Amino acid sequence: MPPESLSCKECKTVYPLDARYVCERCFGPLEVSYASRADADPEALRRRIQAGPHSLWRYGDFLPVSAPPPGTLPAGWTPLLRADRLAERLGLREVWIKNDAANPTHSFKDRVVSVALARARELGFETIACASTGNLANAVAAHAAAAGLESYVFIPHDLEEQKVLATGVYGTNVVAVQGNYDDVNRLCTELSGEHEWAFVNINMRPYYAEGSKTLAFETAEQLGFRLPDRVVAPIASGSLFTKIARGFQEWIDAGLLSGRLPVFNGAQAEGCSPVASAFAAGHDFCRPVKPDTIAKSLAIGNPADGPYALDLARATKGRIDSVTDDEIREGIRLLAQTTGIFTETAGGVTTAVLAKLARRGDIDPDERVVAYITGEGLKTLDAVRGTFEAWRIDPNVSSFERAAEQRAGALA
Ligand SMILES: *Cc1c(COP(=O)(O)O)cnc(C)c1O
Ligand SMILES: [Zn+2]
């Protein structure tokens, strides 16, 4: 089922599969279209998937590049864990955590970069670049290093130090811009007209976005080729959120899944919640905001796929909610203490929104719920600083016993 063309999401004008992202007629976004799968045999397709590699490349039939070029850093095939202790805490019965921190650079961005970079190499690009809120820079730097390509990553100057260090180590060109992500994105859009570079999330965006579908494919396969009833996922630009739905729909259409799309719940940080605000106000479009939140990986004030995220939440009878920075910190601890998974602030947003939905009674206790944890806690350590105190003791037994007694006393 080969990719056929790029087509405009709005007016359906068709373009060749090259490095372009915007419709010349109506300025709508472009996406990859595939040849019809109507005659494909679902059983044969399912067997081919199950015989594939333990990476996102097992879903090559549904991607614009069917096999990875040599030197590819494998990404995807991350754990889907049943979280019974978390479910119990929330008064639910079946909650699953898709832990995408278990990727090579510890976020879901390894998926989108894998696909964009593979297509960029087919198109002959020798330099890879991106506009990033942190995790994308991390992934671009690593995957470019593995492929032996030069890379430039453009980031806002005030990112978490852990993310910047974990990016620079790959030998990329780290360009810190005095501005926020939306300034960085605007600059990169201009630069993409000046240089023959593959900007993974600008001129390669249609291919980049396809990588997120693999989160849906993996979820369904790991559930035994079944659909969840509800998903909770974070929203920055809205690409991940909407492409998870696209992935499920493609498998329903291909006969690999039966049923209909899950309910889609989007999660944003209150300090950058243009999509949640538009949802609450009943608007079809998002009003851009200036981000101010600890969830820096989600800090996109002008989300490109915001209107599509709103459509999806409404069409599936879902919602888009936001949570405060304190709720995000609590969400990180709730997930860690009930599942053993330490997530970054974006995962705190997702967990806090899941908890909020459960508290509000929006979730039927019998639903099968999947929450998408998209990044690693070690990248945003400041979010948990000061939340506990270590016991300070001398290296002898009596000192330990004294400290234990004091603790017990303090607790009583
Ligand atoms: C980029 C990112 C997202 C979502 O990004 P979209 O632009 O909405 O696709 C979610 N979580 C983390 C940790 C990210 O880095
Ligand atoms: Zn168009």
PDB file of N, CA, C and O and ligand atoms in Angstrom, residues 107-109 133-136 163 205 208 212 234-241 297-298 300 344 346-347 374-376, ligand 1:
ATOM      1  N   SER A 107      11.761  10.094  24.411  1.00  0.00           N
ATOM      2  CA  SER A 107      10.459  10.738  24.199  1.00  0.00           C
ATOM      3  C   SER A 107       9.844  10.188  22.925  1.00  0.00           C
ATOM      4  O   SER A 107      10.516   9.511  22.137  1.00  0.00           O
ATOM      5  N   PHE A 108       8.572  10.498  22.710  1.00  0.00           N
ATOM      6  CA  PHE A 108       7.889   9.994  21.510  1.00  0.00           C
ATOM      7  C   PHE A 108       8.450  10.626  20.236  1.00  0.00           C
ATOM      8  O   PHE A 108       8.196  10.142  19.140  1.00  0.00           O
ATOM      9  N   LYS A 109       9.251  11.695  20.355  1.00  0.00           N
ATOM     10  CA  LYS A 109       9.794  12.377  19.173  1.00  0.00           C
ATOM     11  C   LYS A 109      10.713  11.486  18.336  1.00  0.00           C
ATOM     12  O   LYS A 109      10.956  11.764  17.168  1.00  0.00           O
ATOM     13  N   THR A 133      10.883  22.300  21.010  1.00  0.00           N
ATOM     14  CA  THR A 133      10.679  22.669  22.411  1.00  0.00           C
ATOM     15  C   THR A 133      11.555  21.792  23.325  1.00  0.00           C
ATOM     16  O   THR A 133      11.371  21.783  24.524  1.00  0.00           O
ATOM     17  N   GLY A 134      12.488  21.025  22.747  1.00  0.00           N
ATOM     18  CA  GLY A 134      13.457  20.275  23.562  1.00  0.00           C
ATOM     19  C   GLY A 134      13.615  18.835  23.134  1.00  0.00           C
ATOM     20  O   GLY A 134      14.695  18.398  22.732  1.00  0.00           O
ATOM     21  N   ASN A 135      12.538  18.077  23.209  1.00  0.00           N
ATOM     22  CA  ASN A 135      12.640  16.657  22.876  1.00  0.00           C
ATOM     23  C   ASN A 135      12.926  16.422  21.394  1.00  0.00           C
ATOM     24  O   ASN A 135      13.618  15.474  21.037  1.00  0.00           O
ATOM     25  N   LEU A 136      12.400  17.285  20.548  1.00  0.00           N
ATOM     26  CA  LEU A 136      12.639  17.102  19.114  1.00  0.00           C
ATOM     27  C   LEU A 136      14.118  17.335  18.801  1.00  0.00           C
ATOM     28  O   LEU A 136      14.718  16.596  18.019  1.00  0.00           O
ATOM     29  N   LYS A 163      17.824  18.779  29.001  1.00  0.00           N
ATOM     30  CA  LYS A 163      17.508  18.533  27.593  1.00  0.00           C
ATOM     31  C   LYS A 163      18.598  19.067  26.673  1.00  0.00           C
ATOM     32  O   LYS A 163      18.935  18.456  25.666  1.00  0.00           O
ATOM     33  N   ARG A 205       7.198  18.193   7.348  1.00  0.00           N
ATOM     34  CA  ARG A 205       6.141  17.937   8.328  1.00  0.00           C
ATOM     35  C   ARG A 205       5.135  16.841   7.939  1.00  0.00           C
ATOM     36  O   ARG A 205       4.707  16.070   8.797  1.00  0.00           O
ATOM     37  N   TYR A 208       6.905  13.647   8.915  1.00  0.00           N
ATOM     38  CA  TYR A 208       7.074  13.688  10.374  1.00  0.00           C
ATOM     39  C   TYR A 208       5.785  13.264  11.065  1.00  0.00           C
ATOM     40  O   TYR A 208       5.769  12.382  11.917  1.00  0.00           O
ATOM     41  N   SER A 212       3.699   9.579  14.183  1.00  0.00           N
ATOM     42  CA  SER A 212       2.857   9.491  15.386  1.00  0.00           C
ATOM     43  C   SER A 212       1.780   8.419  15.277  1.00  0.00           C
ATOM     44  O   SER A 212       1.294   7.929  16.293  1.00  0.00           O
ATOM     45  N   PRO A 234      -1.353  14.210  25.370  1.00  0.00           N
ATOM     46  CA  PRO A 234      -1.005  15.627  25.464  1.00  0.00           C
ATOM     47  C   PRO A 234      -1.092  16.325  24.108  1.00  0.00           C
ATOM     48  O   PRO A 234      -0.954  15.687  23.063  1.00  0.00           O
ATOM     49  N   ILE A 235      -1.301  17.633  24.154  1.00  0.00           N
ATOM     50  CA  ILE A 235      -1.367  18.447  22.936  1.00  0.00           C
ATOM     51  C   ILE A 235      -0.366  19.588  23.026  1.00  0.00           C
ATOM     52  O   ILE A 235      -0.428  20.396  23.956  1.00  0.00           O
ATOM     53  N   ALA A 236       0.558  19.638  22.052  1.00  0.00           N
ATOM     54  CA  ALA A 236       1.405  20.830  21.872  1.00  0.00           C
ATOM     55  C   ALA A 236       0.928  21.490  20.582  1.00  0.00           C
ATOM     56  O   ALA A 236       0.090  22.383  20.606  1.00  0.00           O
ATOM     57  N   SER A 237       1.405  20.977  19.412  1.00  0.00           N
ATOM     58  CA  SER A 237       0.872  21.488  18.138  1.00  0.00           C
ATOM     59  C   SER A 237      -0.439  20.802  17.771  1.00  0.00           C
ATOM     60  O   SER A 237      -1.152  21.245  16.888  1.00  0.00           O
ATOM     61  N   GLY A 238      -0.716  19.657  18.433  1.00  0.00           N
ATOM     62  CA  GLY A 238      -1.915  18.890  18.119  1.00  0.00           C
ATOM     63  C   GLY A 238      -1.666  17.775  17.109  1.00  0.00           C
ATOM     64  O   GLY A 238      -2.576  17.009  16.766  1.00  0.00           O
ATOM     65  N   SER A 239      -0.430  17.635  16.641  1.00  0.00           N
ATOM     66  CA  SER A 239      -0.115  16.627  15.629  1.00  0.00           C
ATOM     67  C   SER A 239      -0.230  15.218  16.206  1.00  0.00           C
ATOM     68  O   SER A 239      -0.932  14.363  15.656  1.00  0.00           O
ATOM     69  N   LEU A 240       0.444  14.965  17.322  1.00  0.00           N
ATOM     70  CA  LEU A 240       0.384  13.650  17.964  1.00  0.00           C
ATOM     71  C   LEU A 240      -1.060  13.227  18.240  1.00  0.00           C
ATOM     72  O   LEU A 240      -1.482  12.116  17.894  1.00  0.00           O
ATOM     73  N   PHE A 241      -1.817  14.111  18.842  1.00  0.00           N
ATOM     74  CA  PHE A 241      -3.207  13.838  19.237  1.00  0.00           C
ATOM     75  C   PHE A 241      -4.043  13.402  18.037  1.00  0.00           C
ATOM     76  O   PHE A 241      -4.715  12.365  18.061  1.00  0.00           O
ATOM     77  N   SER A 297       7.861  21.219  27.019  1.00  0.00           N
ATOM     78  CA  SER A 297       7.768  20.448  25.772  1.00  0.00           C
ATOM     79  C   SER A 297       6.401  20.617  25.111  1.00  0.00           C
ATOM     80  O   SER A 297       6.237  20.265  23.949  1.00  0.00           O
ATOM     81  N   LEU A 298       5.432  21.138  25.859  1.00  0.00           N
ATOM     82  CA  LEU A 298       4.102  21.370  25.271  1.00  0.00           C
ATOM     83  C   LEU A 298       3.842  22.859  25.028  1.00  0.00           C
ATOM     84  O   LEU A 298       2.715  23.246  24.712  1.00  0.00           O
ATOM     85  N   ILE A 300       3.639  25.370  23.003  1.00  0.00           N
ATOM     86  CA  ILE A 300       3.426  25.957  21.679  1.00  0.00           C
ATOM     87  C   ILE A 300       2.183  26.840  21.774  1.00  0.00           C
ATOM     88  O   ILE A 300       1.079  26.351  22.014  1.00  0.00           O
ATOM     89  N   GLU A 344       8.357  13.079  32.472  1.00  0.00           N
ATOM     90  CA  GLU A 344       8.620  14.521  32.445  1.00  0.00           C
ATOM     91  C   GLU A 344       7.299  15.284  32.626  1.00  0.00           C
ATOM     92  O   GLU A 344       6.222  14.700  32.749  1.00  0.00           O
ATOM     93  N   ALA A 346       5.357  16.823  30.624  1.00  0.00           N
ATOM     94  CA  ALA A 346       4.256  16.531  29.682  1.00  0.00           C
ATOM     95  C   ALA A 346       3.442  15.334  30.162  1.00  0.00           C
ATOM     96  O   ALA A 346       2.209  15.320  30.058  1.00  0.00           O
ATOM     97  N   GLY A 347       4.128  14.321  30.706  1.00  0.00           N
ATOM     98  CA  GLY A 347       3.422  13.154  31.249  1.00  0.00           C
ATOM     99  C   GLY A 347       2.659  13.499  32.514  1.00  0.00           C
ATOM    100  O   GLY A 347       1.629  12.888  32.825  1.00  0.00           O
ATOM    101  N   THR A 374       4.652  10.576  27.207  1.00  0.00           N
ATOM    102  CA  THR A 374       5.454  10.872  26.022  1.00  0.00           C
ATOM    103  C   THR A 374       6.910  11.215  26.302  1.00  0.00           C
ATOM    104  O   THR A 374       7.678  11.407  25.360  1.00  0.00           O
ATOM    105  N   GLY A 375       7.301  11.308  27.575  1.00  0.00           N
ATOM    106  CA  GLY A 375       8.698  11.684  27.831  1.00  0.00           C
ATOM    107  C   GLY A 375       9.166  11.327  29.235  1.00  0.00           C
ATOM    108  O   GLY A 375       8.373  10.962  30.109  1.00  0.00           O
ATOM    109  N   GLU A 376      10.439  11.477  29.456  1.00  0.00           N
ATOM    110  CA  GLU A 376      11.198  10.932  30.590  1.00  0.00           C
ATOM    111  C   GLU A 376      11.421  11.984  31.698  1.00  0.00           C
ATOM    112  O   GLU A 376      11.822  13.109  31.410  1.00  0.00           O
TER     113      GLU A 376
HETATM  114  C1  LIG B   1       6.342  17.147  21.211  1.00  0.00           C
HETATM  115  C2  LIG B   1       5.762  16.506  22.394  1.00  0.00           C
HETATM  116  C3  LIG B   1       4.375  16.239  22.511  1.00  0.00           C
HETATM  117  C4  LIG B   1       3.286  16.571  21.521  1.00  0.00           C
HETATM  118  O1  LIG B   1       3.588  17.328  20.459  1.00  0.00           O
HETATM  119  P1  LIG B   1       2.566  17.700  19.283  1.00  0.00           P
HETATM  120  O2  LIG B   1       3.201  18.924  18.702  1.00  0.00           O
HETATM  121  O3  LIG B   1       1.233  17.967  19.855  1.00  0.00           O
HETATM  122  O4  LIG B   1       2.580  16.561  18.328  1.00  0.00           O
HETATM  123  C5  LIG B   1       3.957  15.571  23.637  1.00  0.00           C
HETATM  124  N1  LIG B   1       4.812  15.214  24.616  1.00  0.00           N
HETATM  125  C6  LIG B   1       6.125  15.455  24.535  1.00  0.00           C
HETATM  126  C7  LIG B   1       6.998  15.023  25.672  1.00  0.00           C
HETATM  127  C8  LIG B   1       6.659  16.100  23.428  1.00  0.00           C
HETATM  128  O5  LIG B   1       7.966  16.327  23.375  1.00  0.00           O
END
